[in-house]
XYZ file of C-alpha atoms in Angstrom:
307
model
C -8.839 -43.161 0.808
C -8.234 -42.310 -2.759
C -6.711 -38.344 -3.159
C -10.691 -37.044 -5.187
C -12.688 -39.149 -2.510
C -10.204 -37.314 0.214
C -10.763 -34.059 -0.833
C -14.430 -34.362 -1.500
C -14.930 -35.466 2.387
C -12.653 -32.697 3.720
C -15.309 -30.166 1.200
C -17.894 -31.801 2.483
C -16.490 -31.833 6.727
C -15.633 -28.369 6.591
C -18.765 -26.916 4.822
C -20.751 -28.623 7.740
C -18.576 -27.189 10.074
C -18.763 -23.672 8.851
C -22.827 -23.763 8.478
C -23.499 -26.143 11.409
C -26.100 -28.460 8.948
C -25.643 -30.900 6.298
C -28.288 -29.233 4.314
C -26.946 -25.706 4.162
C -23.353 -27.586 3.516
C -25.325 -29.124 0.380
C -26.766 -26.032 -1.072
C -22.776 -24.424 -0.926
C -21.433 -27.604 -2.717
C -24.086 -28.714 -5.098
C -25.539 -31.636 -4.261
C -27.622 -33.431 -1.708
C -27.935 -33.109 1.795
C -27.188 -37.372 1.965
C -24.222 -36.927 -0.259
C -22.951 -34.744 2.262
C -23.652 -37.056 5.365
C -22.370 -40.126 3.305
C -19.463 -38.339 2.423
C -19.038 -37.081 6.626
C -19.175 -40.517 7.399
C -17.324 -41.844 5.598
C -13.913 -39.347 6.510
C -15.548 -40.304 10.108
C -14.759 -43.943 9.489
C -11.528 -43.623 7.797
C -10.211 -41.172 10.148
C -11.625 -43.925 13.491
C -12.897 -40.166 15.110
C -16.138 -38.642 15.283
C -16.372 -35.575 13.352
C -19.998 -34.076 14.801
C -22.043 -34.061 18.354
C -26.081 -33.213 17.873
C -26.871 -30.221 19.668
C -28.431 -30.784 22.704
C -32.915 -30.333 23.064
C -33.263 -31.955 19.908
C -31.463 -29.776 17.562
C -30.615 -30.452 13.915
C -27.394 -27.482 14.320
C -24.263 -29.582 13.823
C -21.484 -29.380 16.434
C -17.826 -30.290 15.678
C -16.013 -32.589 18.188
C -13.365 -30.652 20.211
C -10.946 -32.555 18.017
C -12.449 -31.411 14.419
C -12.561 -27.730 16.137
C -8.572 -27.970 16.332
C -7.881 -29.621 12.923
C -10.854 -27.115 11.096
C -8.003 -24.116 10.728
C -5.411 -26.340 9.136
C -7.730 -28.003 6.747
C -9.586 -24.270 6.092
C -5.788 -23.143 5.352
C -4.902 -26.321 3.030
C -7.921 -25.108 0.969
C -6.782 -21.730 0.737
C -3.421 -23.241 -0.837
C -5.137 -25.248 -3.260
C -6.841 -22.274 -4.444
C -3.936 -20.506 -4.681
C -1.987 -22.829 -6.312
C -4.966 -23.078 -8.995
C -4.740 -19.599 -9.517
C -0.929 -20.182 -10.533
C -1.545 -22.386 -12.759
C -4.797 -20.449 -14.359
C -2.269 -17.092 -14.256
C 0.791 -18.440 -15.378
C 0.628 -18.446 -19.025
C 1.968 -15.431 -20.737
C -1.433 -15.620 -22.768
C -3.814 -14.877 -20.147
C -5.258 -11.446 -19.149
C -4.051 -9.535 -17.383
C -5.929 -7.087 -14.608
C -3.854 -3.750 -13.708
C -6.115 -1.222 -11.017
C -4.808 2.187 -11.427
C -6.157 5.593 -10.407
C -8.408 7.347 -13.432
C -6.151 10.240 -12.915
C -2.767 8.035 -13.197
C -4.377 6.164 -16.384
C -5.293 9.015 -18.145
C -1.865 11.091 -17.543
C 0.729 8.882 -17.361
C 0.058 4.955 -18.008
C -2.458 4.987 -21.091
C 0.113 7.351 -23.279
C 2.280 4.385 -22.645
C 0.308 1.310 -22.804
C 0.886 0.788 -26.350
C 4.524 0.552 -26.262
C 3.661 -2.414 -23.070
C 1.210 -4.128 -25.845
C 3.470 -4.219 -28.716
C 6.449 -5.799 -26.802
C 4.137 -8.234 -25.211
C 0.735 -8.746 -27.928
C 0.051 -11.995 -26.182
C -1.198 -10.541 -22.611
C -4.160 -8.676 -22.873
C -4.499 -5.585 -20.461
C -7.512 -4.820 -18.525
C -7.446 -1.579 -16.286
C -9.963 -1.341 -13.742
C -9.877 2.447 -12.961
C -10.889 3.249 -9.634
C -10.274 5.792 -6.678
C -10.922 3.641 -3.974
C -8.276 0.935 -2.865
C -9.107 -2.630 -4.465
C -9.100 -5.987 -2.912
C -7.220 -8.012 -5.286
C -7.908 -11.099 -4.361
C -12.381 -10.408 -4.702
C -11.689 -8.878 -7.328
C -9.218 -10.510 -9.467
C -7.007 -7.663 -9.696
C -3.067 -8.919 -11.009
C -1.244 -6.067 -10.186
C -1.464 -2.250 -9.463
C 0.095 0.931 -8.960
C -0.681 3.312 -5.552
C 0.174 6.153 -4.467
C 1.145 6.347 -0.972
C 3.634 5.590 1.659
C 4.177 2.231 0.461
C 2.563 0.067 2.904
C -0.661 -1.713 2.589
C -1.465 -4.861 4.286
C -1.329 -8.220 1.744
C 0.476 -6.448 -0.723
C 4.352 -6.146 -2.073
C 5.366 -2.603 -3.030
C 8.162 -1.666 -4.742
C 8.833 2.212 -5.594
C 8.311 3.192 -9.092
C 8.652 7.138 -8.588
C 9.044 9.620 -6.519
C 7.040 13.265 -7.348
C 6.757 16.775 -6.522
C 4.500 19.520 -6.506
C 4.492 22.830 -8.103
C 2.197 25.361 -9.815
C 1.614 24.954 -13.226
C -0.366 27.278 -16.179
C -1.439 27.281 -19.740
C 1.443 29.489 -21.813
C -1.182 31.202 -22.558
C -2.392 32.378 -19.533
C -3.338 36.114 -19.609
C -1.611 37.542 -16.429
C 1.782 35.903 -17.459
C 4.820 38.152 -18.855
C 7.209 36.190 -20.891
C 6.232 33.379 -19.638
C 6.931 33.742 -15.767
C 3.622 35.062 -13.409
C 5.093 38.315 -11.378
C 4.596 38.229 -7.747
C 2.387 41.349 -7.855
C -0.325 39.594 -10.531
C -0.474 36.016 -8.016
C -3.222 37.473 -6.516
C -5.636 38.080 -9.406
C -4.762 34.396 -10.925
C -7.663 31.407 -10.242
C -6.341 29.146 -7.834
C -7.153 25.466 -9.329
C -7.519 23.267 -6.031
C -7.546 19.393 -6.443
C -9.428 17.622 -3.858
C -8.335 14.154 -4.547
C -5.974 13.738 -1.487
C -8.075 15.828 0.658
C -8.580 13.283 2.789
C -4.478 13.761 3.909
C -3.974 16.263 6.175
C -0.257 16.189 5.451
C -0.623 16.894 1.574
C 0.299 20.115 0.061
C -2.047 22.302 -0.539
C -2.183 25.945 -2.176
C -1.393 27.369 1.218
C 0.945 25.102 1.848
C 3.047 25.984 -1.668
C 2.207 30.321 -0.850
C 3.723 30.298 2.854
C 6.612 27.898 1.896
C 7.204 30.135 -1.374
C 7.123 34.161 0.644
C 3.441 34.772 -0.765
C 1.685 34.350 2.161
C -0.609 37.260 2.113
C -2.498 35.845 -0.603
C -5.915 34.149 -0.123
C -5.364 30.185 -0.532
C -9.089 29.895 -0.450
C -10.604 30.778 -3.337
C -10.551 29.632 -6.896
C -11.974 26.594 -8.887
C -12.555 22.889 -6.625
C -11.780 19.235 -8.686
C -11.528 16.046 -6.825
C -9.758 14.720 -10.170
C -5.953 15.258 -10.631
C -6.337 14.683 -14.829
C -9.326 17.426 -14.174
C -7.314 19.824 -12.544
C -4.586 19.710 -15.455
C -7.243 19.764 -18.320
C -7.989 22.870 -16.634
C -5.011 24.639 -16.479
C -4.556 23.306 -20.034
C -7.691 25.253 -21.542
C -6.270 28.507 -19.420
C -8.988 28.566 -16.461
C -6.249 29.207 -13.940
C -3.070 28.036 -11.687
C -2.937 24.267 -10.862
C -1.107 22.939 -8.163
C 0.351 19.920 -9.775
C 2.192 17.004 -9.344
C 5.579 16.341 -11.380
C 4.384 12.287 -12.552
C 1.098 13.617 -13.840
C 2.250 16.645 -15.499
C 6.031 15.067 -16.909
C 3.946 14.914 -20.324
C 2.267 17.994 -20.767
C 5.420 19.968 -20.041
C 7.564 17.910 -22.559
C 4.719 18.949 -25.208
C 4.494 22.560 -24.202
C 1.091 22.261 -22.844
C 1.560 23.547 -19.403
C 4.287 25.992 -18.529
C 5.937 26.013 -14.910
C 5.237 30.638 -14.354
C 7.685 30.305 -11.117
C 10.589 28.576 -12.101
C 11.621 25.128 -10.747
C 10.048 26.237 -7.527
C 8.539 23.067 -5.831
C 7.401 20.787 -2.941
C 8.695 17.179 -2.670
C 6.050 14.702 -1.451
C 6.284 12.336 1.070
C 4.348 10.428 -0.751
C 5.266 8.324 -4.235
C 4.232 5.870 -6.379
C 4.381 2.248 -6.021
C 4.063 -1.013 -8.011
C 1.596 -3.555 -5.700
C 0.902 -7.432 -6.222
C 0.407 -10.224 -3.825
C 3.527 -11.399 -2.552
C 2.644 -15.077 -3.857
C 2.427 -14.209 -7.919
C 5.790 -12.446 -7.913
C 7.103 -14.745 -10.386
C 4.703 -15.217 -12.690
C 5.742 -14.445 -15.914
C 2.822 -12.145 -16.786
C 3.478 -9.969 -13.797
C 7.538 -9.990 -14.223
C 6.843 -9.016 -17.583
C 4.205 -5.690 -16.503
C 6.450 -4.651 -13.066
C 9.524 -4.433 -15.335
C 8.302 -2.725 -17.973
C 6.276 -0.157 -15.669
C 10.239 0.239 -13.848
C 11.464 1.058 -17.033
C 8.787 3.109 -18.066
C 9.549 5.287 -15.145
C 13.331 5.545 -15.487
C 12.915 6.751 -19.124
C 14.294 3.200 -20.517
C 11.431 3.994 -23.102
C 12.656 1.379 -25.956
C 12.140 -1.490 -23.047
């Protein structure tokens, strides 16, 4: 058999197979229910096999032999490469888009401040960020690459560390109940806590009680104050003087260099087990488009900011 007439009868076998009928087969692959059969039959009488039994009681259902059963993972596999080789090809020009999932929080505070310096080495990829706080599947959706924040493992996925982070309490210089610029132990109790809620799902992450007992202020009520289930929220906050945020070094590096936030305890903080990580499928490690965004993001991170 020629390689298209091949491949069309292996379509063809294995969309029977999955739906049991010729008919349903047809509908997935866009044509008729006899193109289908034709095509069945003829892989049937290349191959010298039968490919199908008819159910018993007068059926129309489909059954694959035992010996298309045991070949149907291999060929379902070989189709999956195909695919994926496609995808290189479709992916691997340095003109093509390019699809980077962050967290709204991470966008907003650390990567779109940056972006621009990504676009103007690189004007021929164009970025799409796909914002979102739940985890993506990257291959349904299309995503390219990503950064998490986590413990660095997530089934499917390469990760490689782009930073580390800790946590510490943060104000607006401005903040009423500071003196000189440091919060006195004796006015902690009359600030606003800020809480954010975005990892609240972790029991393990820091919290405002957490930071009070680990810091020798553990008479003061962790409980009350203002609620955000945004980390960018929680800083805006703090920013426009509502109160203490419990913060996290990567999202607040920039409004500390700029004098927006002010650290009232010192360098008092909590190091996270958790950090953040650069994630692609293992398979489009070397395309050129995602070489180009991983390397830039590392030196991003590491303060190589003319790279």
């Amino acid at each position: 058999m020629n390689t298209p007439m091949y491949l069309n009868a292996l379509r063809a076998f294995e969309a029977a197979a999955r739906h049991q009928s010729f008919s349903a087969a047809a509908t997935e692959l866009h044509v008729t229910s006899a193109a289908v059969g034709q095509q069945v039959r003829t892989l049937e009488s290349w191959l010298g096999v039968a490919l199908f039994n008819r159910a018993s009681s007068g059926s129309a259902r489909l059954v694959p032999t035992d010996v298309a059963r045991e070949a149907l993972p291999d060929i379902r596999e070989g189709f999956d490469y195909l695919r994926m080789g496609l995808a290189r090809l479709k992916e691997g020009s340095l003109s093509s888009g390019l699809t980077v999932a962050v967290s709204p929080a991470f966008a907003a505070k650390w990567l779109l401040p940056r972006i621009e310096r990504f676009q103007l080495a690189h004007p021929q990829i164009d970025v799409l960020l796909d914002t979102n706080l739940r985890p993506v599947d990257f291959v349904a959706e299309g995503v390219d690459i990503g950064v998490r924040y986590g413990t660095g493992r997530w089934p499917g996925l390469t990760a490689i560390k782009l930073m580390d982070e800790e946590m510490y309490p943060v104000c607006a210089p401005t903040y009423p109940l500071l003196e000189q610029g440091r919060l006195l132990a004796r006015k902690l109790a009359e600030a606003t806590l800020i809480h954010d809620l975005s990892m609240v799902a972790d029991p393990d992450y820091p919290t405002w009680r957490t930071w009070l007992d680990a810091s020798g202020h553990s008479a003061i009520n962790a409980e009350h104050g203002l609620r955000i289930n945004n980390s960018a929220a929680v800083l805006q906050a703090a920013i426009d003087g509502q109160g203490l945020a419990l913060g996290r070094s990567v999202m607040l590096r920039d409004d500390l260099e700029a004098g927006r936030l002010v650290r009232p305890f010192g360098e008092a903080s909590c190091p996270l087990a958790f950090a953040y990580y650069i994630v692609h499928r293992p398979e489009v490690a070397d395309l050129a488009k995602i070489k180009a965004f991983r390397e830039w993001l590392l030196a991003q991170a590491s303060g190589r900011l003319g790279d």
